[in-house]
Coordinates of C-alpha atoms (C1' of nucleotides) in Angstrom, one line a residue:
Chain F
X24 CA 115.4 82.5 97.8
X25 CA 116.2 85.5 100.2
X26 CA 114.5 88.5 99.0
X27 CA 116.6 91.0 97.9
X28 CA 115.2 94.0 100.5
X29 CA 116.6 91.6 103.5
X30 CA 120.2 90.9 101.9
X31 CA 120.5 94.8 101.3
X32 CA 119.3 95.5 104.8
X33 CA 121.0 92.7 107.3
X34 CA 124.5 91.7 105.4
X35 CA 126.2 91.0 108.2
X36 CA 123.2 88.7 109.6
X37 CA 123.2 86.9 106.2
X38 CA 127.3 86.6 106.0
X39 CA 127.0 85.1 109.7
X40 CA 124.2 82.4 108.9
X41 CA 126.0 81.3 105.8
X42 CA 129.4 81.0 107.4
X43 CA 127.0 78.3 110.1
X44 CA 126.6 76.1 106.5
X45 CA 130.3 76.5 105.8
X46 CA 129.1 78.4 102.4
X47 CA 131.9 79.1 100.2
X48 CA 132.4 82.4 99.0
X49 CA 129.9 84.2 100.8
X50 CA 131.1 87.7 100.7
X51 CA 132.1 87.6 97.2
X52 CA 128.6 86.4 95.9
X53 CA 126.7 88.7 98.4
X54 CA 128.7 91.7 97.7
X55 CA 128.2 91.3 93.7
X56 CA 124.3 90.5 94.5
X57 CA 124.2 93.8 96.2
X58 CA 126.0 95.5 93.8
X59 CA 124.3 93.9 90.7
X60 CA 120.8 94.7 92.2
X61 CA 121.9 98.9 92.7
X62 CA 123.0 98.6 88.9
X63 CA 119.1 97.1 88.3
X64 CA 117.6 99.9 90.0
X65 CA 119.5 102.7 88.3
X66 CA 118.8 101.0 85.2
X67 CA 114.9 100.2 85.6
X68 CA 114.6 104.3 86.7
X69 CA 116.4 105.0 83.3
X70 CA 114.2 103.3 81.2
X71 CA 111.3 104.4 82.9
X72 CA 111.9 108.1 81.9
X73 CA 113.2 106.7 78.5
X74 CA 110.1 104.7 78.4
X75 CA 107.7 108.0 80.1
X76 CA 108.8 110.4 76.9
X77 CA 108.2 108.3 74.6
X78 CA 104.9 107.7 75.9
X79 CA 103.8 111.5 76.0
X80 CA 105.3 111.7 72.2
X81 CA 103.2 108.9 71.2
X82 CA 100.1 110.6 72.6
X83 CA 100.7 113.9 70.8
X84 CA 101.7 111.9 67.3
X85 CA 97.5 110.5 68.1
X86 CA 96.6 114.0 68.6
X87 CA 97.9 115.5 65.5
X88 CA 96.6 112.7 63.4
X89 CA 93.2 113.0 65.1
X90 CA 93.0 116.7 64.4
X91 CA 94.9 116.1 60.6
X92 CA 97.6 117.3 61.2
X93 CA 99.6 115.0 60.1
X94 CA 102.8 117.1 58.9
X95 CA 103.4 117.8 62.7
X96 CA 102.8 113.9 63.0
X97 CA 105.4 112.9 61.1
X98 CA 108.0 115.3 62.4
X99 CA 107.8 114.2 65.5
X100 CA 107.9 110.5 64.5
X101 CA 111.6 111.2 63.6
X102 CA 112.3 112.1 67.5
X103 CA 110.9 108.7 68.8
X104 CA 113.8 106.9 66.6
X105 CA 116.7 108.0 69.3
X106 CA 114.6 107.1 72.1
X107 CA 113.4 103.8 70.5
X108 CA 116.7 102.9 70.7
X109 CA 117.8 104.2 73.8
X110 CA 114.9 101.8 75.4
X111 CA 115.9 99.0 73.8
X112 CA 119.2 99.1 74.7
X113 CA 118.1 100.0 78.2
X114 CA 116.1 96.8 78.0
X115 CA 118.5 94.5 76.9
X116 CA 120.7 96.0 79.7
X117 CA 118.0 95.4 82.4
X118 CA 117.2 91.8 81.5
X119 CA 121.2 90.8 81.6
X120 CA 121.6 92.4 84.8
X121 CA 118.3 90.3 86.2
X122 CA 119.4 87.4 85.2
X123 CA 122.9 87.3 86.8
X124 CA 121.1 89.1 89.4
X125 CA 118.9 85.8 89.8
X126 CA 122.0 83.4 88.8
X127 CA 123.7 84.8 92.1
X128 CA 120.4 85.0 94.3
X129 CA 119.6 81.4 93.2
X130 CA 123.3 80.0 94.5
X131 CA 121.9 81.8 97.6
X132 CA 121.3 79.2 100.4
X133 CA 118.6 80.3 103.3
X134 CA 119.9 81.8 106.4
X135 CA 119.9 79.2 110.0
X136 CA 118.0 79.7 112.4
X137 CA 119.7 81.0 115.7
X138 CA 119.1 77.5 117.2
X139 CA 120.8 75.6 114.6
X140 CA 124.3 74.3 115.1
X141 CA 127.5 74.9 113.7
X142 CA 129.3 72.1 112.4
X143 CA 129.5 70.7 109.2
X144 CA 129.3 67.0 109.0
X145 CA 126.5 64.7 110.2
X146 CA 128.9 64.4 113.5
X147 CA 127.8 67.3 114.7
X148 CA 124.1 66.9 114.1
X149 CA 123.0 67.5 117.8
X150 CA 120.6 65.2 119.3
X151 CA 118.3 66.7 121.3
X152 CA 115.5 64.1 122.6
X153 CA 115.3 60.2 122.6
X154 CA 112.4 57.9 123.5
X155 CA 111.6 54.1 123.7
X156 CA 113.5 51.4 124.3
X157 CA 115.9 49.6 122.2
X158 CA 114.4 45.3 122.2
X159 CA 117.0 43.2 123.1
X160 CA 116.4 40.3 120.1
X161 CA 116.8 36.7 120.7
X162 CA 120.4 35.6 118.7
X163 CA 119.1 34.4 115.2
X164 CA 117.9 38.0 114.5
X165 CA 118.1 38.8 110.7
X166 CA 118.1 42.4 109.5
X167 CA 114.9 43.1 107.5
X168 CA 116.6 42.1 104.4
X169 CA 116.6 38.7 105.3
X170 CA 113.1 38.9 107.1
X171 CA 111.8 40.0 103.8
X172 CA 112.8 36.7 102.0
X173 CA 111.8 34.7 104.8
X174 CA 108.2 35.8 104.8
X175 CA 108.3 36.7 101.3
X176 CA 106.6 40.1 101.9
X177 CA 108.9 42.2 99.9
X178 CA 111.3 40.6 96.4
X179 CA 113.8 42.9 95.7
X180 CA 115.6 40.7 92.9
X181 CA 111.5 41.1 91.5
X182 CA 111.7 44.8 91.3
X183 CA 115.0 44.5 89.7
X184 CA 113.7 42.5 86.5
X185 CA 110.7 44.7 85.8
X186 CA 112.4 48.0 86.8
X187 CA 115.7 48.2 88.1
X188 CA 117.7 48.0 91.9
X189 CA 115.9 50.3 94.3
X190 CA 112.3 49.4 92.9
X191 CA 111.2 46.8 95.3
X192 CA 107.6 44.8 94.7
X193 CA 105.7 44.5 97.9
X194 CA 104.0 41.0 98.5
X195 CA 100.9 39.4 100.5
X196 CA 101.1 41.0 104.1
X197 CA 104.1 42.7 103.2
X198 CA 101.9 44.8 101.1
X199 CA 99.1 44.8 103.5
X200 CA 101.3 46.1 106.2
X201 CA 102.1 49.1 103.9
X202 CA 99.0 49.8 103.0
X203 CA 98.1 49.8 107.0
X204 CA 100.9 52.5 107.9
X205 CA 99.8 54.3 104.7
X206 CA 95.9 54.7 106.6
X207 CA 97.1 54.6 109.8
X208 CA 99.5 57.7 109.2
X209 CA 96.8 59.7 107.4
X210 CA 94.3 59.1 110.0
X211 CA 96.4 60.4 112.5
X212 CA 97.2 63.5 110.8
X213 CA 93.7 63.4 110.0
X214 CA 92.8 63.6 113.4
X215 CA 94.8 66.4 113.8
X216 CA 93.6 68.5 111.9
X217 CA 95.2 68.4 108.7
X218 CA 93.2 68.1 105.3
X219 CA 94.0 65.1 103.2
X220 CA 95.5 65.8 99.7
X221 CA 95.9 63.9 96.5
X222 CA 98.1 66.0 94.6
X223 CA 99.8 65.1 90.9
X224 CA 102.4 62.9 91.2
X225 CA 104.5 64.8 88.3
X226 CA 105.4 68.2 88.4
X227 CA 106.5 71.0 86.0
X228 CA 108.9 72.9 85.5
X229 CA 107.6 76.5 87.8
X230 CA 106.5 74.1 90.6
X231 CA 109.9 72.3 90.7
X232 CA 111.8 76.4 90.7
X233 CA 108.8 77.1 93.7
X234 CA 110.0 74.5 96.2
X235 CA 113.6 74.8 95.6
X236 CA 114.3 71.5 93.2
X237 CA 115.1 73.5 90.4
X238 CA 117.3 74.9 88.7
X239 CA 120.3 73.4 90.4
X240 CA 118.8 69.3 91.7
X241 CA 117.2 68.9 88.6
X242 CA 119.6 65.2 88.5
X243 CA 117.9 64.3 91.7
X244 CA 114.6 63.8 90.0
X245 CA 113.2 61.6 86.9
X246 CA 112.5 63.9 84.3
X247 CA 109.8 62.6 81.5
X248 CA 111.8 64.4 78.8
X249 CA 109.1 64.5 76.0
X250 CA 106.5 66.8 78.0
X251 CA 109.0 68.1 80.2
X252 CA 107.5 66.9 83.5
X253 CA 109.5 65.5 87.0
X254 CA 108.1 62.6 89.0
X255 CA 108.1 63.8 92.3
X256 CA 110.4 63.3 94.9
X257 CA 108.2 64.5 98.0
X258 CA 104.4 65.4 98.1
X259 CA 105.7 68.6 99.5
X260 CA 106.6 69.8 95.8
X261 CA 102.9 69.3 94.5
X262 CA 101.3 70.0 97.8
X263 CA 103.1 73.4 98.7
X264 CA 102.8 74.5 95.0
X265 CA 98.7 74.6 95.8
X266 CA 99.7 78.2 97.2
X267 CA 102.3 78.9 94.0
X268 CA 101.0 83.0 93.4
X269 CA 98.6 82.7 96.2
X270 CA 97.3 86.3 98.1
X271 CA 96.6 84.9 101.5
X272 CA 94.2 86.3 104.0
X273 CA 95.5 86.7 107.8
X274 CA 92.1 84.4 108.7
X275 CA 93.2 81.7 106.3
X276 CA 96.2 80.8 108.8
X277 CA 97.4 78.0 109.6
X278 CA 96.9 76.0 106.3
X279 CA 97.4 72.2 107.0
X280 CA 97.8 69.6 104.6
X281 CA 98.5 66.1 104.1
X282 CA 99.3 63.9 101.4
X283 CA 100.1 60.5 100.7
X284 CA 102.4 59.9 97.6
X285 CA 105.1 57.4 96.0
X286 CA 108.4 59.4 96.2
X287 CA 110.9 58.8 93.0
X288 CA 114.3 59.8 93.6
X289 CA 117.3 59.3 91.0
X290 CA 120.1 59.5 93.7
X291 CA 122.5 58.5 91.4
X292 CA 125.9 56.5 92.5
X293 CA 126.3 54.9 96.5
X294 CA 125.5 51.3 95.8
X295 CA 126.5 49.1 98.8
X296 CA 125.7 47.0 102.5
X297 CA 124.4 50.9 103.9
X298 CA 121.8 51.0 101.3
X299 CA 120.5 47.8 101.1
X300 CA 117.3 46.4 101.7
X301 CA 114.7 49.3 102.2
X302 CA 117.6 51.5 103.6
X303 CA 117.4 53.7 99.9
X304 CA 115.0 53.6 97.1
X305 CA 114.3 55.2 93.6
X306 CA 110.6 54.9 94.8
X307 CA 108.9 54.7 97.9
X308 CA 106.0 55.6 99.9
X309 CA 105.6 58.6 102.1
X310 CA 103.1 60.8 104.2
X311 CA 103.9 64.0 104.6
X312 CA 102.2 67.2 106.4
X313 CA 102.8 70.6 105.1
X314 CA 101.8 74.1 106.4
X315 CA 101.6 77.4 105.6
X316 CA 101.8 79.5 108.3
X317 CA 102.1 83.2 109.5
X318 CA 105.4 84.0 110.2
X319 CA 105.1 84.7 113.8
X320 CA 103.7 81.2 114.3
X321 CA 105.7 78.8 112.1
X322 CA 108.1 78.2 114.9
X323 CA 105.1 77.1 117.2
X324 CA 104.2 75.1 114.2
X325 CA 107.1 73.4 113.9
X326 CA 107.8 72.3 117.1
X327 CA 103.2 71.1 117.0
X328 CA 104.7 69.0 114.3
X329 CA 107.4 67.4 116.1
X330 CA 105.4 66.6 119.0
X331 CA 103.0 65.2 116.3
X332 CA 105.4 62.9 114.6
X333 CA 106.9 62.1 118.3
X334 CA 103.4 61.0 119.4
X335 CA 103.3 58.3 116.4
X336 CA 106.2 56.6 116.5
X337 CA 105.2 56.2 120.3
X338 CA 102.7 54.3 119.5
X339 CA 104.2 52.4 117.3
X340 CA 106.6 51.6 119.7
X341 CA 109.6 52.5 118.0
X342 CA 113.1 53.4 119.6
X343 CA 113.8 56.8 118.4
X344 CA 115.2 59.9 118.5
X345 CA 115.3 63.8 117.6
X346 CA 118.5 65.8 116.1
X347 CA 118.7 69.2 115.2
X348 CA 120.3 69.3 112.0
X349 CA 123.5 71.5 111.8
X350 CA 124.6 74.3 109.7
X351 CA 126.7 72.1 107.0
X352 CA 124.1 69.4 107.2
X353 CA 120.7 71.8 107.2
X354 CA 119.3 71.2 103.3
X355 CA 119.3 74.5 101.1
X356 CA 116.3 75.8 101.5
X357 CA 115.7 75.2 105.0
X358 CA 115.8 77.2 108.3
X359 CA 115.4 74.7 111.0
X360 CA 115.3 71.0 110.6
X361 CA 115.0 68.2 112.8
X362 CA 115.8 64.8 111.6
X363 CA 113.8 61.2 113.4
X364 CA 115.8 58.7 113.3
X365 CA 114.4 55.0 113.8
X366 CA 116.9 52.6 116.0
X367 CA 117.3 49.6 113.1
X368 CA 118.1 46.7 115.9
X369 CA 119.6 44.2 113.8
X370 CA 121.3 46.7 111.5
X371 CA 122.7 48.3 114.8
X372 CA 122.3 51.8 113.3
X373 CA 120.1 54.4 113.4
X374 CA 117.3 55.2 110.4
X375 CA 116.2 58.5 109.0
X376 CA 112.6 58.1 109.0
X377 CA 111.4 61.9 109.1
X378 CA 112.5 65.4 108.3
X379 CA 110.6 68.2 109.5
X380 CA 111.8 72.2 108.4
X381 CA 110.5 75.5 108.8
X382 CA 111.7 77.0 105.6
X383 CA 110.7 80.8 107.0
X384 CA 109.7 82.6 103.5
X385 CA 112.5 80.6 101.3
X386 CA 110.0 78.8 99.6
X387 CA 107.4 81.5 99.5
X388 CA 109.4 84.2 97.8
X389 CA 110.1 81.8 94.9
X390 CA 106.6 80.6 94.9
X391 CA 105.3 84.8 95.4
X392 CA 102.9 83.1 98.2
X393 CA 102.1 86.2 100.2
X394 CA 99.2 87.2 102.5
X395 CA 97.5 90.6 103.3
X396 CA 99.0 91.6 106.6
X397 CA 96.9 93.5 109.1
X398 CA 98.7 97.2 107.6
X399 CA 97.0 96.0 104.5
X400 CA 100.1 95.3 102.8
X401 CA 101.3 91.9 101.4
X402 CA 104.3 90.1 103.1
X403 CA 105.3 86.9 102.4
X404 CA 103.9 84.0 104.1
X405 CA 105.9 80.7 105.8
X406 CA 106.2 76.8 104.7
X407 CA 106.7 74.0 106.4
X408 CA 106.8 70.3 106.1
X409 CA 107.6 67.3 107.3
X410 CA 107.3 63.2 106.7
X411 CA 105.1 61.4 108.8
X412 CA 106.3 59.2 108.1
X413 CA 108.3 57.7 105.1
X414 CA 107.5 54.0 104.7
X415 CA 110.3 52.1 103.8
X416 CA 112.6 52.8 106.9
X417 CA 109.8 52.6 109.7
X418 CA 109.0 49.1 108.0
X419 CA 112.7 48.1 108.4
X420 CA 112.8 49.5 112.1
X421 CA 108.7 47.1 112.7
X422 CA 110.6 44.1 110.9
X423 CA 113.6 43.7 112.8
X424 CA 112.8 45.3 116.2
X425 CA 109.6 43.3 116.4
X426 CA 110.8 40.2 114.9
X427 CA 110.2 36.7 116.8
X428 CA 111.2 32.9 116.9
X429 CA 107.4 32.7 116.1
X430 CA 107.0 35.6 113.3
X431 CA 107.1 39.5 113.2
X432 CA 104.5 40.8 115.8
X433 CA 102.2 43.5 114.2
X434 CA 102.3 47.1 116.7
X435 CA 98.5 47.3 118.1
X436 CA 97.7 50.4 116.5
X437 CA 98.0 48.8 113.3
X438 CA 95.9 45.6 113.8
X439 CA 92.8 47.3 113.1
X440 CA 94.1 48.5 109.5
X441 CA 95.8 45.1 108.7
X442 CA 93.5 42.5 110.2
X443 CA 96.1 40.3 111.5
X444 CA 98.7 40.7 114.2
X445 CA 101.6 38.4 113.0
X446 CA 103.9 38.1 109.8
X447 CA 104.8 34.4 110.0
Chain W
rG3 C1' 95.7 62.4 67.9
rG4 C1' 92.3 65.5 64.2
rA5 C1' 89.0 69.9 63.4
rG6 C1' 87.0 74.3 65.4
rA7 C1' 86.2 78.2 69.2
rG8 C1' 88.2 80.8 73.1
rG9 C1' 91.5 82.9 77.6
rU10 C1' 90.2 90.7 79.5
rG11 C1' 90.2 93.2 87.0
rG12 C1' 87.7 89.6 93.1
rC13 C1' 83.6 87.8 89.6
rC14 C1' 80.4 88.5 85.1
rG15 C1' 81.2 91.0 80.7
rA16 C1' 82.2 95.1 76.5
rG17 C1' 86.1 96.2 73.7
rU18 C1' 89.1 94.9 65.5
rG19 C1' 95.4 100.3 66.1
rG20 C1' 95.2 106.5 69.4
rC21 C1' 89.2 110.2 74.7
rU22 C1' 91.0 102.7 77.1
rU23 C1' 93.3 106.9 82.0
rA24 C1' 90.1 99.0 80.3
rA25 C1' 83.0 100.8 79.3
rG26 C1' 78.9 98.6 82.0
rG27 C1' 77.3 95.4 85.8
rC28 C1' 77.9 92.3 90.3
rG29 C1' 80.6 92.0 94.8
rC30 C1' 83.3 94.6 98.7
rA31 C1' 84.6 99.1 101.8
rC32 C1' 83.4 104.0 103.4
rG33 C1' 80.0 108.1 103.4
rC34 C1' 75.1 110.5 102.7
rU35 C1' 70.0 109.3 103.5
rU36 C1' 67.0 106.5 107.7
rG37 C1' 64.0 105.7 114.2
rG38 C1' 66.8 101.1 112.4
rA39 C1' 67.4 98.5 108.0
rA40 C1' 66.6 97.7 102.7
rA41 C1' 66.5 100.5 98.4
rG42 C1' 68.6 104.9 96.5
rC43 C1' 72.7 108.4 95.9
rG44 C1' 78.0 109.5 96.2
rU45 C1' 83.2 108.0 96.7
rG46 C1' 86.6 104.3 96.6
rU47 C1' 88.0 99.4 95.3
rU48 C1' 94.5 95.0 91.3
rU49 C1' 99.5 93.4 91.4
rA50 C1' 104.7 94.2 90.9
rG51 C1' 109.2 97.4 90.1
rG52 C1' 111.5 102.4 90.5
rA53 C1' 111.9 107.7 92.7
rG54 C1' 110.4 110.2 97.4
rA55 C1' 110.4 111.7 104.6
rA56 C1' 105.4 111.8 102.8
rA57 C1' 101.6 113.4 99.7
rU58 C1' 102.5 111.8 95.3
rC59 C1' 104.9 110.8 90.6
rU60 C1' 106.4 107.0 87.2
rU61 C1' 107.1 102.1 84.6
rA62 C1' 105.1 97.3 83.6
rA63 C1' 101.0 93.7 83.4
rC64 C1' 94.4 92.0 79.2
rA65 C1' 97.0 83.4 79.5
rA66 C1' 102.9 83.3 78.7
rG67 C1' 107.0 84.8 75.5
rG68 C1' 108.6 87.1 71.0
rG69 C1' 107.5 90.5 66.6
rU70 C1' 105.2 94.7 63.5
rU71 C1' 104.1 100.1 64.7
rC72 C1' 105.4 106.7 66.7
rG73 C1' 101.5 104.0 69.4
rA74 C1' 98.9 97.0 70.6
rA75 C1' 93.9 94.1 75.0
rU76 C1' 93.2 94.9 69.5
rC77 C1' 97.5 92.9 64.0
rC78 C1' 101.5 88.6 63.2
rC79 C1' 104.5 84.3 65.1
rU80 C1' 105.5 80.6 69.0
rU81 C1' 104.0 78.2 73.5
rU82 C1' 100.3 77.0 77.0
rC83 C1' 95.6 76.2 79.1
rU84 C1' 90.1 75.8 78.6
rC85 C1' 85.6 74.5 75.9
rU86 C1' 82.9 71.9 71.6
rC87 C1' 82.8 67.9 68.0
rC88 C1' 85.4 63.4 66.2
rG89 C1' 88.9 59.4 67.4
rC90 C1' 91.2 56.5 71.3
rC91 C1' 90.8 55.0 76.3
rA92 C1' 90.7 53.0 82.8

RNA sequence: GGAGAGGUGGCCGAGUGGCUUAAGGCGCACGCUUGGAAAGCGUGUUUAGGAGAAAUCUUAACAAGGGUUCGAAUCCCUUUCUCUCCGCCA
C-alpha cells in the first residue's frame, strides 16, 4: 500500500507508474483517494475539538463533585449531551470515510520502478541476461513426465488418490534428490549470509493483509475455515511477517533470511498439456531468501540477489535466463521483478523457476515495519524476496536436460547431499 | 477439551470510576560533580493522527473490539494470547 503523504505529494508520478501496469481508472480512483483523505482530515480536526471540550467539561463536573458542589455538577452535565452527540456523529463519520479511504488505497497497485518496462503481456517481458548452454538430447528424450514413471521417482496418479491432481508423492531417489536441492539451496544461502528460518506454515488473517495476499487473493490460498487460518503460499508471507509492527534500528540493516517451506496454492481453473507434470502444483517445495533493507540499499540488494540466484543455477548447470518483468506483468505489490526461467529441453519451453522483487515500502506500510532514521524519526523500511529456488520446475529442467540412454546424471554439486550420481 | 489466574511504557512493577498529566524502580541519553571513573544529584526518555513556518497545541492508545458513564487502565460484554492444574497427544 502507497502511503497516503506520497499520493498527495507526487500525483503525477503515481498516475505515470500506473499507466506502465495498464491500471484501469487511475485518475478516477486517485483523485477520490485524495479527495476522501482531505474529508478525513477535516473531520479528525473536528472531532478533536468536539472531543477537547468535552474533555475540559468532564474535568470541571470532577472538580465540583470533589469540592460538593454538586448542583453546579449536574448543570453542566446537561451541556455535555449536545457534544456527546456531536462526537458520535463525528465518529461514525470518520470511520466511514477511513474505510472507503482504505477500500480505494487497497485497489491501489505499487508504483514501477523507472527500469521496468511498458507492455502489458508476458511478450514484452524483456530479457535481459542468458547463461549456459542448452544439451542437445539423444532422440528418445522424454519430458520429465515420462522420466518420472520410468524411474518411478515421482506418482502423480498416487497423489491424486490420497489428495487430488496437483499433489504429487515423491518416491525413492526421486525424493532423495528433493531433499538434496532442499540442503543444497539452504547451504548456499547459508553461506551467504542469510539466517535460516522455520517459520509457521499457516498464517492469519493480519499477516496475510501485511504481505499483500489479503483482502483481494484470498481464493489463491487454502483457507482452514474453522480457525480462520491460510496455508501458505510462499515462506515470504510468514517470514516477512517476523518484522509485522517492527521499530527498526539503522544498525539492524540488512536483515537476511531464509526459509525452506511447502507452498500450497489453490490456483483454481487451467488444467491442461502446459501444466502437466511438475509444471503447476497445489503444493510444492520452495527456498526462498527475504530481506529487509534500508531504502537506499534495496536496489543493491536486489541485484546481490540476482547474482546469488545466477551463481546457483550455474552450478547446477542449468540453461537459463533473466527477464525484467513489465509493467502489465509486474505482480501488485511489486516494484522491480526479475523472473529465472529454466530452459525445459524436452518440453522445448522455458520454466519459471524464481521471482525475485524489491517491493520498496509496499509491504512495509501495510505491515507498519519502520526504522529510526538517522533524524531520529521513523520511515518506513524496504522488503524483498526472492525463490532460490522453487523445486518442482528446477527438477523438471535436471530430469530432462540431464537425462541419458543410461539414466539421469546427478549435477556434481548435489552428489554430496544425495549419495549417488545417477537416477536409473 | 475442562477449571482457574492473568495481559499496564524499552524492561520490571503499582494502580477497583475524577490530583493518573500512568506512581516507583531498572535501563538509556544529556548535564552537574570528578584528575579520570564509579557513586550521587538534576533533566529528559512511547507511538500514531490532526493544526502550525516553527516553538508548540490537540486527539487517540493500558492485549483487540464493542458497551455503561459527564468522566474508564479501573465496571460490563465479545474476541484473542499467556500462565497453572486436569484431560488428550508426536
Amino acid at each position: 500500500m502507497l502511503s497516503l503523504a506520497f499520493i498527495r505529494e507526487n500525483k503525477e508520478l503515481l498516475l505515470k507508474g500506473l499507466a506502465k501496469r495498464n491500471f484501469k481508472d487511475a485518475e478516477r480512483i486517485v483523485d477520490e483517494v485524495i479527495e476522501k483523505d482531505s474529508l478525513r482530515r477535516n473531520t479528525q480536526a473536528a472531532l478533536d475539538q468536539v472531543l477537547a471540550e468535552s474533555n475540559k467539561i468532564s474535568k470541571e463536573i470532577g472538580n465540583f463533585f470533589k469540592s460538593g458542589e454538586v448542583q453546579k455538577a449536574n448543570l453542566l452535565k446537561e451541556k455535555t449531551g449536545q457534544l456527546k452527540i456531536q462526537s458520535k456523529e463525528l465518529n461514525e463519520k470518520l470511520n466511514q470515510i477511513s474505510k472507503e479511504l482504505n477500500e480505494l488505497l487497497y485497489q491501489i497497485p505499487n508504483i514501477p520502478n523507472e527500469l521496468v518496462p511498458a507492455g502489458s503481456t508476458e511478450e514484452d517481458n524483456e530479457i535481459i541476461f542468458e547463461e549456459g548452454e542448452i544439451p542437445k538430447l539423444h532422440e528418445s528424450a522424454l519430458p520429465h513426465w515420462e522420466l518420472a514413471k520410468k524411474y518411478d521417482i515421482i506418482d502423480f496418479e498416487l497423489g491424486n488418490k490420497i489428495t487430488g491432481a496437483g499433489f504429487p508423492v515423491y518416491k525413492g531417489k526421486g525424493a532423495k534428490l528433493q531433499r538434496a536441492l532442499i540442503s543444497y539451496f539452504l547451504e548456499k544461502n547459508s553461506d551467504a549470509g542469510y539466517t535460516e528460518i522455520q517459520p509457521p506454515l499457516l498464517i492469519n488473517e493480519a499477516s496475510g493483509f501485511g504481505t499483500g495476499q489479503l483482502p483481494d487473493k484470498e481464493g489463491q490460498m487454502y483457507h482452514v475455515g474453522i480457525d480462520n487460518l491460510f496455508l501458505i503460499p510462499t515462506a515470504e508471507v510468514p517470514v516477512t511477517n517476523i518484522y509485522r509492527d517492527v521499530l527498526l534500528k539503522e544498525e539492524d540493516f540488512p536483515i537476511c533470511n531464509t526459509a525452506y517451506t511447502p507452498c500450497f496454492r489453490r490456483e483454481a481453473g487451467s488444467y491442461g498439456a502446459h501444466v502437466r507434470g511438475l509444471n503447476r502444483l497445489h503444493q510444492f517445495d520452495k527456498v526462498e531468501i527475504v530481506r529487509i533493507e534500508h531504502p537506499d540499499n534495496s536496489y543493491a540488494a536486489l541485484d546481490k540477489m540476482v547474482e546469488h540466484v545466477k551463481e546457483i543455477l550455474k552450478e547446477l548447470g542449468l540453461p537459463y535466463r533473466i527477464l525484467r518483468l513489465c509493467g502489465g506483468d509486474l505482480g501488485f505489490t511489486s516494484a522491480l521483478t526479475y523472473d529465472f526461467e529454466v530452459y525445459s529441453t524436452a518440453q522445448k519451453r522455458w520454466l519459471e523457476i524464481s521471482s525475485i522483487s524489491n517491493f520498496e515500502s509496499f509491504q512495509a506500510n501495510r505491515l507498519k515495519l519502520r526504522f529510526k532514521n538517522k533524524e531520529g524519526k521513523s520511515q518506513l523500511a524496504h522488503t524483498l524476496n526472492g525463490s532460490s529456488l522453487a523445486l518442482p520446475r528446477v527438477l523438471a529442467g535436471l530430469l530432462e536436460n540431464y537425462q541419458t540412454e543410461k539414466g539421469i546424471k546427478i549435477p556434481e554439486v548435489l552428489q554430496k547431499y544425495t549419495g549417488f550420481d545417477i537416477i536409473d
